[in-house]
Coordinates of C-alpha atoms and ligand atoms in Angstrom, one line a residue:
X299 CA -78.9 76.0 -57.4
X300 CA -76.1 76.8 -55.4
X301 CA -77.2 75.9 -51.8
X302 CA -78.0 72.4 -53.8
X303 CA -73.9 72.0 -55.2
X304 CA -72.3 70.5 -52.0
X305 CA -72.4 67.2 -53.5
X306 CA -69.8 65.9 -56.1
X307 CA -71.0 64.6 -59.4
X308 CA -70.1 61.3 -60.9
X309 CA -66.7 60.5 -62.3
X310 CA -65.6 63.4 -59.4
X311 CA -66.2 66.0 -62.3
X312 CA -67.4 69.3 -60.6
X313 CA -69.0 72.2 -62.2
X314 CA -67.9 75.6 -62.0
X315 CA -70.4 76.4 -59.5
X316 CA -69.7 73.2 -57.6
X317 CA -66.4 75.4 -57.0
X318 CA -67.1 78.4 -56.7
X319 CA -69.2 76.7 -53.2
X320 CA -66.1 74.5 -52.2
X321 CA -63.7 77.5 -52.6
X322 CA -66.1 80.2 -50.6
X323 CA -66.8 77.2 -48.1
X324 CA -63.0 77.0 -47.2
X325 CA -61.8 78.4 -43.3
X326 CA -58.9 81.3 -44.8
X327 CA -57.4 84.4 -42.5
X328 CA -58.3 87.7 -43.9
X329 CA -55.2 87.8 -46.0
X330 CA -56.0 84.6 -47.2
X331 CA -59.3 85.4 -47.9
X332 CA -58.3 88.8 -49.8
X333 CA -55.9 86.8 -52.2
X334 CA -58.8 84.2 -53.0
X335 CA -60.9 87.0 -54.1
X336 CA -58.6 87.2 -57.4
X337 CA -59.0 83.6 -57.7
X338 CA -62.6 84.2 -58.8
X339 CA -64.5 85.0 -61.7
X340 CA -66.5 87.5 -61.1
X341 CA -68.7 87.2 -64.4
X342 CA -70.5 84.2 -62.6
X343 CA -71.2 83.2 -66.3
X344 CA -74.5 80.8 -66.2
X345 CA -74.7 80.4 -62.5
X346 CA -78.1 80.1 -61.2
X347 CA -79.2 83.7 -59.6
X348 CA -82.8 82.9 -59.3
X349 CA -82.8 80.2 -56.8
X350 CA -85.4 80.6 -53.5
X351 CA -86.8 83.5 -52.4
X352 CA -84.5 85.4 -54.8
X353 CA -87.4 84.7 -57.5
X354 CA -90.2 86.3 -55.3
X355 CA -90.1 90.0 -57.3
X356 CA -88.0 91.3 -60.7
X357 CA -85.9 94.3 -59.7
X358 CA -84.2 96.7 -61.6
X359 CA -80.4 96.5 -61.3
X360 CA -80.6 94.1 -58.8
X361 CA -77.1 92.6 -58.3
X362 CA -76.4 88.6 -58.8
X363 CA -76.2 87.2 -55.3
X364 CA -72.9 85.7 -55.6
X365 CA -71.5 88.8 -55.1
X366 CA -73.1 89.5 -51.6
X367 CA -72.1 85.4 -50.8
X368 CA -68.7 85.8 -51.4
X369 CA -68.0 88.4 -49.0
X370 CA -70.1 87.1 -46.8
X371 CA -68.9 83.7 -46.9
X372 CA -65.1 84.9 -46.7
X373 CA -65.3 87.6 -44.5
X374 CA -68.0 87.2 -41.8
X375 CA -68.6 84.1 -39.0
X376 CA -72.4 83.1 -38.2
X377 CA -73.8 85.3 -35.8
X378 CA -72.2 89.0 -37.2
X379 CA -74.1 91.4 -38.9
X380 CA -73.9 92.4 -42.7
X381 CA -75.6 95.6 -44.1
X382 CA -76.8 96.7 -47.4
X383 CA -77.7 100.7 -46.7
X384 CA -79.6 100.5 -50.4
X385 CA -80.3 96.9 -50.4
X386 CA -83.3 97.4 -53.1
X387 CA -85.3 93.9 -53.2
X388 CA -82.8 92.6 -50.5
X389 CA -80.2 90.0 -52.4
X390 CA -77.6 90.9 -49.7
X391 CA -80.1 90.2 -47.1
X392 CA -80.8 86.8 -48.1
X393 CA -77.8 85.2 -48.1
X394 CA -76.7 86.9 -44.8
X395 CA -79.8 84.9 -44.1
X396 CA -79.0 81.9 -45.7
X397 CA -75.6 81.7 -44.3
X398 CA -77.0 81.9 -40.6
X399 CA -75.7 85.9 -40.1
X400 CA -77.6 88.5 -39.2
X401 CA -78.5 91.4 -41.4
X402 CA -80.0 95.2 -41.9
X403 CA -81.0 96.1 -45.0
X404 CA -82.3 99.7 -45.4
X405 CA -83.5 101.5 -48.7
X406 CA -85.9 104.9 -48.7
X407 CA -88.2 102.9 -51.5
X408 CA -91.0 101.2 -49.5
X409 CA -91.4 98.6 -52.2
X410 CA -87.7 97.6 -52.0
X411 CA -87.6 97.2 -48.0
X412 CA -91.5 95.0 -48.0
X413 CA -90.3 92.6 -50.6
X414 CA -86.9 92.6 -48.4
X415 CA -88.8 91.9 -45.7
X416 CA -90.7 89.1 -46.9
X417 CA -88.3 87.3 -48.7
X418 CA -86.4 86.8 -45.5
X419 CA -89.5 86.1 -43.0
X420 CA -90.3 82.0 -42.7
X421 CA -94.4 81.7 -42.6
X422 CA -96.0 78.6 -40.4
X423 CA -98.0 76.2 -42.4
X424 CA -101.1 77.5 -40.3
X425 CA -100.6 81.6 -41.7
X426 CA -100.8 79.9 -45.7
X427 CA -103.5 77.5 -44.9
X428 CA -105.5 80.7 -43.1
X429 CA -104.6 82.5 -46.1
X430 CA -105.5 80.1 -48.8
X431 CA -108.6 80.0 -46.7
X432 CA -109.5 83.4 -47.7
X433 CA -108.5 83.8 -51.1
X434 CA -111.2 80.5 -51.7
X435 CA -113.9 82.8 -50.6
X436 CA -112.4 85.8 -52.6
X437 CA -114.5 85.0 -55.7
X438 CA -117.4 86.7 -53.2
X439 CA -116.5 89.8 -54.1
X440 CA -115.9 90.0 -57.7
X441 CA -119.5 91.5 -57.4
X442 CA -117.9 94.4 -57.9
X443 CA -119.6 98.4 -57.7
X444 CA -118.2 99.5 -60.9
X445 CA -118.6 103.3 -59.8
X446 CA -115.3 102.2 -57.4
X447 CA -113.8 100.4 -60.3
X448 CA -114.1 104.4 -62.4
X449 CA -112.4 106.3 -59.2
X450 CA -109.6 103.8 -58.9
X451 CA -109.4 104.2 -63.0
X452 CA -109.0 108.1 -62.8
X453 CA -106.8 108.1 -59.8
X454 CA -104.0 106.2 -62.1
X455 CA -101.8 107.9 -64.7
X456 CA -102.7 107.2 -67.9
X457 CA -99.8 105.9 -69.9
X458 CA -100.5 101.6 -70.3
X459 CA -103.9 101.9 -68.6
X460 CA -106.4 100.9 -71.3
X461 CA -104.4 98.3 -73.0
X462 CA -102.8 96.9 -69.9
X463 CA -105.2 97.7 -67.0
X464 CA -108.5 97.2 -68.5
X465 CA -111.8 96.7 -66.2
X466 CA -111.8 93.3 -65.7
X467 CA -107.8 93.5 -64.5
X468 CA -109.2 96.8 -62.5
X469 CA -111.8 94.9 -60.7
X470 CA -109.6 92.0 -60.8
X471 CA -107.3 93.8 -58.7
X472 CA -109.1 95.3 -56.7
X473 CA -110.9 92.2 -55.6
X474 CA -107.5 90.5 -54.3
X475 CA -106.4 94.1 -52.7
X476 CA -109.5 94.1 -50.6
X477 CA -108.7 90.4 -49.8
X478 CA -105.6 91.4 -48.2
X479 CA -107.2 94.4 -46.7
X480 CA -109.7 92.1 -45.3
X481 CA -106.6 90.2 -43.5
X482 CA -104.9 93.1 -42.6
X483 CA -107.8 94.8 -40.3
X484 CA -108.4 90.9 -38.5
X485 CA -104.9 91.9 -37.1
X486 CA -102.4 89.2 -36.3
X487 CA -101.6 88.2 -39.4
X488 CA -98.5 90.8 -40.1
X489 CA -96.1 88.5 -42.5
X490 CA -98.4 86.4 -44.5
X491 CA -100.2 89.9 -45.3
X492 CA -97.6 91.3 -46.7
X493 CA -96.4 88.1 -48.3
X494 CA -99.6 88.8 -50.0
X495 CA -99.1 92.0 -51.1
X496 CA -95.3 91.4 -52.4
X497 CA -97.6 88.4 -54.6
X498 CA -99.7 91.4 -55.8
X499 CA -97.6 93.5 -57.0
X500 CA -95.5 91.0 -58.7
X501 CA -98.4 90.1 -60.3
X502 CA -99.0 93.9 -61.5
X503 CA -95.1 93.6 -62.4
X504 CA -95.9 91.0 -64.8
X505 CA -98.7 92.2 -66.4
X506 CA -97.1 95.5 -67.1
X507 CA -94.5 93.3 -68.3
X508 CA -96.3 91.2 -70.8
X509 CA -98.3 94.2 -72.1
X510 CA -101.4 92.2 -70.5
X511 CA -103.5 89.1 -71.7
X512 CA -102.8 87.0 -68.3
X513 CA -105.4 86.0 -65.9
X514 CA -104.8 88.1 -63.0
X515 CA -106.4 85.6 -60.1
X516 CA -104.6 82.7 -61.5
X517 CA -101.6 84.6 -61.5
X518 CA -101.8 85.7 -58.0
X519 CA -102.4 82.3 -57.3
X520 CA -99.6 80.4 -58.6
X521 CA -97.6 83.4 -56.9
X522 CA -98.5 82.6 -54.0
X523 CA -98.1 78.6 -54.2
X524 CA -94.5 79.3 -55.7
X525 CA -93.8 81.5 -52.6
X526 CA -94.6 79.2 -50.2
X527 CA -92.4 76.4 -51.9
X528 CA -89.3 78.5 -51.8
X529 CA -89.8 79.3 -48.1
X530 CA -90.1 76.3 -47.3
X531 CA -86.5 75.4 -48.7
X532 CA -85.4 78.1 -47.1
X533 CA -86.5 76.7 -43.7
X534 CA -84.4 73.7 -44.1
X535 CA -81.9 75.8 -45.2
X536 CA -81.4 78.1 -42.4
X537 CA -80.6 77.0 -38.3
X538 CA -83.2 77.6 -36.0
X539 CA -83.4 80.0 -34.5
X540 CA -83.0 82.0 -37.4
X541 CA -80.5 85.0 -38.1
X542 CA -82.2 88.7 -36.7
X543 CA -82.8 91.0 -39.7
X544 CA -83.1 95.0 -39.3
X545 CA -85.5 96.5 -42.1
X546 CA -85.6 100.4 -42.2
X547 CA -87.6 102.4 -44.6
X548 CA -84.8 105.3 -44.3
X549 CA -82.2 107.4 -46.1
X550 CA -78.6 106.0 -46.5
X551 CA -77.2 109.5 -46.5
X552 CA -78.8 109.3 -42.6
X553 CA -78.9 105.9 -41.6
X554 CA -80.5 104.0 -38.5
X555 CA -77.5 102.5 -37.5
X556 CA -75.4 102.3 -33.9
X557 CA -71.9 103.3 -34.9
X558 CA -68.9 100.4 -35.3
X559 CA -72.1 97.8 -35.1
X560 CA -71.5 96.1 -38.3
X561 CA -69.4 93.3 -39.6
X562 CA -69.5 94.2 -43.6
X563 CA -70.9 96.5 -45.9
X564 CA -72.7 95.1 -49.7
X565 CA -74.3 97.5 -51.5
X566 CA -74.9 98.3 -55.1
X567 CA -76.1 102.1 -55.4
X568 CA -77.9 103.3 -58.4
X569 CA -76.2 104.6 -61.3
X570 CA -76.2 108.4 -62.0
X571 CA -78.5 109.3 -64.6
X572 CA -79.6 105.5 -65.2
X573 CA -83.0 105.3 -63.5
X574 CA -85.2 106.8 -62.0
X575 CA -86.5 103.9 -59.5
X576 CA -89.4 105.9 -58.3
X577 CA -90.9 105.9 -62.1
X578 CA -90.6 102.1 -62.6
X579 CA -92.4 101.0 -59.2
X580 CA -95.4 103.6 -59.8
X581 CA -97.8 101.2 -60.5
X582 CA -97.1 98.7 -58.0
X583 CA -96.9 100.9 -55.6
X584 CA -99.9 102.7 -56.4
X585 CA -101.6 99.7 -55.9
X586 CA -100.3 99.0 -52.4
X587 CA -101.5 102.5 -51.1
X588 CA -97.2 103.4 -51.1
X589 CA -96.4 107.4 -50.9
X590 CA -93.8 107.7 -53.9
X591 CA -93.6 111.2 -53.8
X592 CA -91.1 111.4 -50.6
X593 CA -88.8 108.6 -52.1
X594 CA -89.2 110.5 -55.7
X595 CA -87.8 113.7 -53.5
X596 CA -84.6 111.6 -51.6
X597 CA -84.2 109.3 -54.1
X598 CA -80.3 109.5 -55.6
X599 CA -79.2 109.5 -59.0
X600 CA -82.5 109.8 -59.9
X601 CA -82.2 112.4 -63.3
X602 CA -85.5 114.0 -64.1
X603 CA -84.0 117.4 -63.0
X604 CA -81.1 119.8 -64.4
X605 CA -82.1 119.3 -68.1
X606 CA -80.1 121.8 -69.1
X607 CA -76.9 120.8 -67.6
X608 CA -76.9 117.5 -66.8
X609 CA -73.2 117.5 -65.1
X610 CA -75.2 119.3 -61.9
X611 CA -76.7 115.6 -61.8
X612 CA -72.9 114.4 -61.2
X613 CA -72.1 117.0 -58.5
X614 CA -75.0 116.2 -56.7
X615 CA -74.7 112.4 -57.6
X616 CA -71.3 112.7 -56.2
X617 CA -72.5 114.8 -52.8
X618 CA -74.8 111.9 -52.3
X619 CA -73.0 109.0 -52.5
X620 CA -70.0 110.9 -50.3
X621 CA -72.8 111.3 -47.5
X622 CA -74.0 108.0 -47.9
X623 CA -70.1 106.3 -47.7
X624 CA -69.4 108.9 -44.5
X625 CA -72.6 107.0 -42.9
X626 CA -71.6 103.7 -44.0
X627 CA -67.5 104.2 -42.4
X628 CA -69.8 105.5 -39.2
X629 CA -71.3 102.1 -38.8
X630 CA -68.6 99.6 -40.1
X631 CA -66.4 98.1 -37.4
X632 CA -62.5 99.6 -38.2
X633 CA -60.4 96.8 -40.0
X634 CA -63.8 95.7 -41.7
X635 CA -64.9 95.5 -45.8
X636 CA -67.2 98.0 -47.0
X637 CA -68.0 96.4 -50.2
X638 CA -69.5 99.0 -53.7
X639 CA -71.0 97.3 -56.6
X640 CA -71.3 100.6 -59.6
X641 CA -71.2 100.5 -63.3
X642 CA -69.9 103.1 -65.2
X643 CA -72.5 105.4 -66.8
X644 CA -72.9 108.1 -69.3
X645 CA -73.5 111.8 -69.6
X646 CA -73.9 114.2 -72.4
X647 CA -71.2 111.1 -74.1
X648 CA -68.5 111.3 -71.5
X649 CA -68.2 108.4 -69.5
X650 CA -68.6 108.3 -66.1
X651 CA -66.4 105.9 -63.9
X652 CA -68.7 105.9 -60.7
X653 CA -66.3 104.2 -59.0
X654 CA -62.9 105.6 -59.7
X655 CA -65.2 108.6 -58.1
X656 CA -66.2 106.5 -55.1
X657 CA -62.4 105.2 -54.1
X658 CA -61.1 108.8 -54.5
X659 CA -63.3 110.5 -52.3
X660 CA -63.3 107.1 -49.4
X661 CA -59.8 108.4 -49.0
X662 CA -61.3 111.7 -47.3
X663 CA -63.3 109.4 -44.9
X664 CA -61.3 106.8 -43.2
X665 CA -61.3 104.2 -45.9
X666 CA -58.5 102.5 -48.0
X667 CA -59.4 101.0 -51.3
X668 CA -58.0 97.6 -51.6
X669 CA -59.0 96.0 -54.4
X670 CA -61.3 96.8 -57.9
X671 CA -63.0 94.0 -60.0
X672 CA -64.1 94.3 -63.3
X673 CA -67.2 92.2 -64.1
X674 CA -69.2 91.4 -67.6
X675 CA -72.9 91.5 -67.2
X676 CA -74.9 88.8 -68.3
X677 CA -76.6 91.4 -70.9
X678 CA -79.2 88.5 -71.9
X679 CA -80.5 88.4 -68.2
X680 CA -83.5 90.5 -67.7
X681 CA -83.3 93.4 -64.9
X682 CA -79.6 93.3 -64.4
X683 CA -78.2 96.5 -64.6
X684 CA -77.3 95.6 -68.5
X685 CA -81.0 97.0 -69.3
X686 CA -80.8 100.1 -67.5
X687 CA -78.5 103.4 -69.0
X688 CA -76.7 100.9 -71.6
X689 CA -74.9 99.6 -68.7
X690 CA -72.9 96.2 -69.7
X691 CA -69.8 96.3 -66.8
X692 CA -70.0 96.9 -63.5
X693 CA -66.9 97.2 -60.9
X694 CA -66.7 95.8 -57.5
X695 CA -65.1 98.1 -55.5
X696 CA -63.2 96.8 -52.0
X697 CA -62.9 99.5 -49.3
X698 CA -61.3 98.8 -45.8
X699 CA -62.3 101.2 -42.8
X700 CA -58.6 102.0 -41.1
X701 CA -60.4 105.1 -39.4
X702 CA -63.8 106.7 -37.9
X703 CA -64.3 109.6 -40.6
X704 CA -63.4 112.8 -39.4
X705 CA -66.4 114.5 -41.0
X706 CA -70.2 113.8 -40.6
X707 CA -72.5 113.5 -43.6
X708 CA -74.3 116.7 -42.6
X709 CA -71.3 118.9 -43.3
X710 CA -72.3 120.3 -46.4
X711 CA -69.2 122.7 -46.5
X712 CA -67.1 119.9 -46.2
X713 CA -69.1 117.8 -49.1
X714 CA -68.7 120.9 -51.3
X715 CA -65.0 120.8 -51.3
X716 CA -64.6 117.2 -51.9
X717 CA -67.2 117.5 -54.8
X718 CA -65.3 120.7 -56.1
X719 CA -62.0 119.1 -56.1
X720 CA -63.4 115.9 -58.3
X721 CA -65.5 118.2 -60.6
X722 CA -62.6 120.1 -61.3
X723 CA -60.3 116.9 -62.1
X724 CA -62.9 115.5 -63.9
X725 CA -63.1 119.1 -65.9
X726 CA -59.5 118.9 -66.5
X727 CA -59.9 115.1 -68.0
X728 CA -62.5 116.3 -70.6
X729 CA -60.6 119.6 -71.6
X730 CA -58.0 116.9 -72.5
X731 CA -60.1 114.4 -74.2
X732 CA -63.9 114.5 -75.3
X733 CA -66.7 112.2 -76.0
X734 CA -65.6 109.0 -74.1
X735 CA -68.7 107.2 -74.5
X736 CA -70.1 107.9 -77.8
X737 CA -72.6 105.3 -78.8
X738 CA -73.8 105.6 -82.2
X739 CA -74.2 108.8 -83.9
X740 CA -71.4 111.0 -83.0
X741 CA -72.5 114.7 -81.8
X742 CA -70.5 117.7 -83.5
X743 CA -67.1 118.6 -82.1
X744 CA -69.1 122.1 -80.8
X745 CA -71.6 120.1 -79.0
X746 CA -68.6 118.4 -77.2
X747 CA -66.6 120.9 -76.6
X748 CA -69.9 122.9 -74.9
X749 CA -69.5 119.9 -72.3
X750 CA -66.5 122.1 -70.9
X751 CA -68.5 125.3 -69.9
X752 CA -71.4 123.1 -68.9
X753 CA -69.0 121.1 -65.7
X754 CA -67.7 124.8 -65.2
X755 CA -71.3 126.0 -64.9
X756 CA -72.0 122.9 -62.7
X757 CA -68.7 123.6 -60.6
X758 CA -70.2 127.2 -60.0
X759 CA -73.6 125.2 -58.5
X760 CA -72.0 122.9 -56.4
X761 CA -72.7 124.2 -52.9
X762 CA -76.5 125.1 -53.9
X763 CA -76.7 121.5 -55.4
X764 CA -75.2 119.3 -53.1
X765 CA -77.9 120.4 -50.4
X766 CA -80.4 117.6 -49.3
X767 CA -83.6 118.7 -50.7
X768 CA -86.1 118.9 -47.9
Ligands
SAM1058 C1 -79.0 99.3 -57.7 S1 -80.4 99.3 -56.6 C2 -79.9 98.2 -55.4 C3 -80.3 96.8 -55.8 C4 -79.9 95.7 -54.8 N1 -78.5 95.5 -54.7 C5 -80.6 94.4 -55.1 O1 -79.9 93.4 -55.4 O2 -81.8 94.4 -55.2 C6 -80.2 100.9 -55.8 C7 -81.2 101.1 -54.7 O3 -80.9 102.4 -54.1 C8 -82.1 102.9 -53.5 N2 -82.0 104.3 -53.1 C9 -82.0 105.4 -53.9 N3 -81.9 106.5 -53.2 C10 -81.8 106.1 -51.9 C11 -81.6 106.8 -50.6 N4 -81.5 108.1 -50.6 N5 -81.5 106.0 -49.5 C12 -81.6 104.7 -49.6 N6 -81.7 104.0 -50.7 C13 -81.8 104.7 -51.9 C14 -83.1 102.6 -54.6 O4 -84.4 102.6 -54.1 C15 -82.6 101.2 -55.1 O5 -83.3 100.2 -54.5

């Protein structure tokens, strides 16, 4: 583990991550710094990435969090502020944390911003021993009214429910939800509650998972033990008092943020057409009593929608993630990194190049691009954006603010004309050349060549699709 490497091994030999942590450890000037970041292999082959609170919850596309440390380590002191505006299950916010700086991390799914949350909260011994306490008399209610266990059956969706989510799971379940509701209502106990519900629903995660055919309780159980262990590293990690961290259940196309408050931006945005994030968390959040239906509606790149002409899902993709980087220049400090982790994705066989996209349009918005780096993803590590759209590369793309942006992220006329102008270049690519990212059976040259009209069509769309839907 990384936070373990400061000491040399025997014979002087030092590992790659041994450094990697001298090297990011090092005092440089931003210049310095900037050259160094060629120095580095981005693939991270076999580091450790699941080292402390990182392991509290799997999540989708989650990036490795030597990406976040490097920036943070090179290009913020203790004491500034580092923002991810979609930090998902918060890997930039924990080693802002870890390295003593202070953090927001901000992401419409509730999920993503309670496991954030606790993953970066340190627990007294007296809120686990109080909420060992409890779960010892849990057993109590596993006298279960099966009429509750039936409701709580018919309000799920069906798919995985009788093989996975059988009664004894249900009532399983519901016997350790109640727990937690019991602790909620005594008041006073805000962090180790939700501690407690993060430990639920990684233990749905895993039984959905495994197909099923784990003991729930037990399950919960060790959960809970392991959590406790890795925050308690983390405490001896950390200075006391600790770094302030910001969580906001919000939109980053509308973000919570004072304006030229923050130090560095880290974020990995989801992939057009990859996943829908909203789908995958159902169950969990189900279970915690979370409203998915507004995060289904704001969620971006989300691509159960335009069927028919799925190049609408890359205007409004596009429309997105241009409101989301005018937000992110309003917040950054001028001079500072603003930071895009993208893979490339695919649609109707063309490839996408998310963030050739992204450094074209920051140009509109008061931000240089500096530098791009290619990484391989570790495809055999689960939950990395390798498993999600046949993703296997993802690019790091290095912005600096030199301005404020001249437009706000409500303009939609002035969204519509930087979409236009990409469509149409990216219309003008494909006219040339089709099928860039044909993956096993080839389609016929008609079907290809239909991709033409289709980006027309969706060119035609633009200012109806780029609209926030309400
Ligand atoms: C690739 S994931 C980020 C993973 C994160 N880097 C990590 O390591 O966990 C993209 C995130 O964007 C979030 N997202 C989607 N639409 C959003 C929106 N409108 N505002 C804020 N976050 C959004 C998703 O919920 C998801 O957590």
């Amino acid at each position: 583990m990384l936070y373990e490497t400061k000491q040399t091994t025997l014979l002087g030999l030092r590992t790659p991550e041994q450094e990697y942590w001298e090297l990011i450890n090092g005092n440089y000037s931003f210049s310095e710094a900037l050259q160094l970041l060629d120095k580095i292999n981005w693939d991270f082959k076999d580091f450790t990435t699941q080292y402390l609170t990182h392991k509290f919850h799997s999540y989708p596309a989650r990036f490795i969090p030597q990406i976040p440390l490097t920036f943070i380590k090179l290009f913020t002191k203790e004491g500034e502020t580092v923002l991810d505006p979609m930090c998902g299950c918060g890997t930039t916010l924990v080693e802002a944390f870890l390295n003593n700086r202070n953090s927001i991390g901000n992401d419409f799914n509730p999920l993503a911003t309670l496991i954030s949350k606790v993953k970066v909260t340190l627990i007294p011994d007296a809120e686990f021993r109080y909420l060992k306490n409890k779960l010892r008399k849990m057993k109590r209610y596993l006298d279960l009214d099966y009429k509750r266990i039936d409701k709580r059956l018919s309000s799920l969706p069906n798919r995985k429910i009788s093989r996975i989510f059988n009664r004894v799971v249900i009532s399983k379940l519901e016997v350790i939800r109640e727990t937690l509701l019991e602790i909620k209502e005594e008041g006073g106990h805000d962090d180790i509650y939700d501690l407690g519900r993060v430990a639920l629903s990684a233990t749905i995660w895993s039984l959905v998972e495994n197909g099923g055919g784990l003991d729930v309780d037990d399950l919960f159980l060790k959960k809970i033990n392991s959590m406790e262990k890795e925050l308690k590293k983390m405490a001896k990690i950390v200075k006391n008092p600790p770094p302030k961290v910001k969580i906001i259940t919000g939109d980053a196309r509308k973000l919570e943020v004072e304006s030229n408050s923050v130090d560095l931006i880290v974020t990995s945005p989801p992939y057009v057409n990859a996943l829908d994030y909203y789908r995958v968390h159902m169950y969990n959040m189900l279970w915690l009593g979370m409203d998915f239906d507004l995060f289904r509606k704001h969620e971006i790149g989300a691509h159960s929608h335009f069927i028919y002409n799925r190049f609408r899902l890359l205007s409004e993709y596009l429309g997105d993630m241009l409101r989301a980087m005018i937000e992110m220049n309003r917040v950054l400090k001028n001079g500072k990194l603003c930071v895009i982790v993208v893979g490339n994705s695919s649609l109707e066989y063309e490839l996408i190049e998310s963030h050739k996209f992204f450094a074209e349009m920051s140009k509109f918005i008061g931000f240089k691009p500096i530098r791009t780096y290619f990484r391989n993803i570790d495809k055999t590590r689960k939950y990395t954006s390798a498993d999600i759209g046949k993703i296997d590369d993802e690019y790091i793309l290095i912005l600096q603010k030199i301005a404020d942006s001249d437009e706000t992220a409500d303009n939609d006329d002035f969204i519509a004309d930087v979409v236009t102008q990409q469509m149409t270049k990216f219309k003008k690519q494909i006219e040339k050349v089709q099928g860039t990212s044909i993956r096993g059976r080839r389609p016929t040259k008609e079907r290809l060549l239909k991709n033409i009209d289709k980006i027309e069509e969706a060119i035609q769309y633009i200012r109806e699709d780029i609209k926030i839907k309400r």
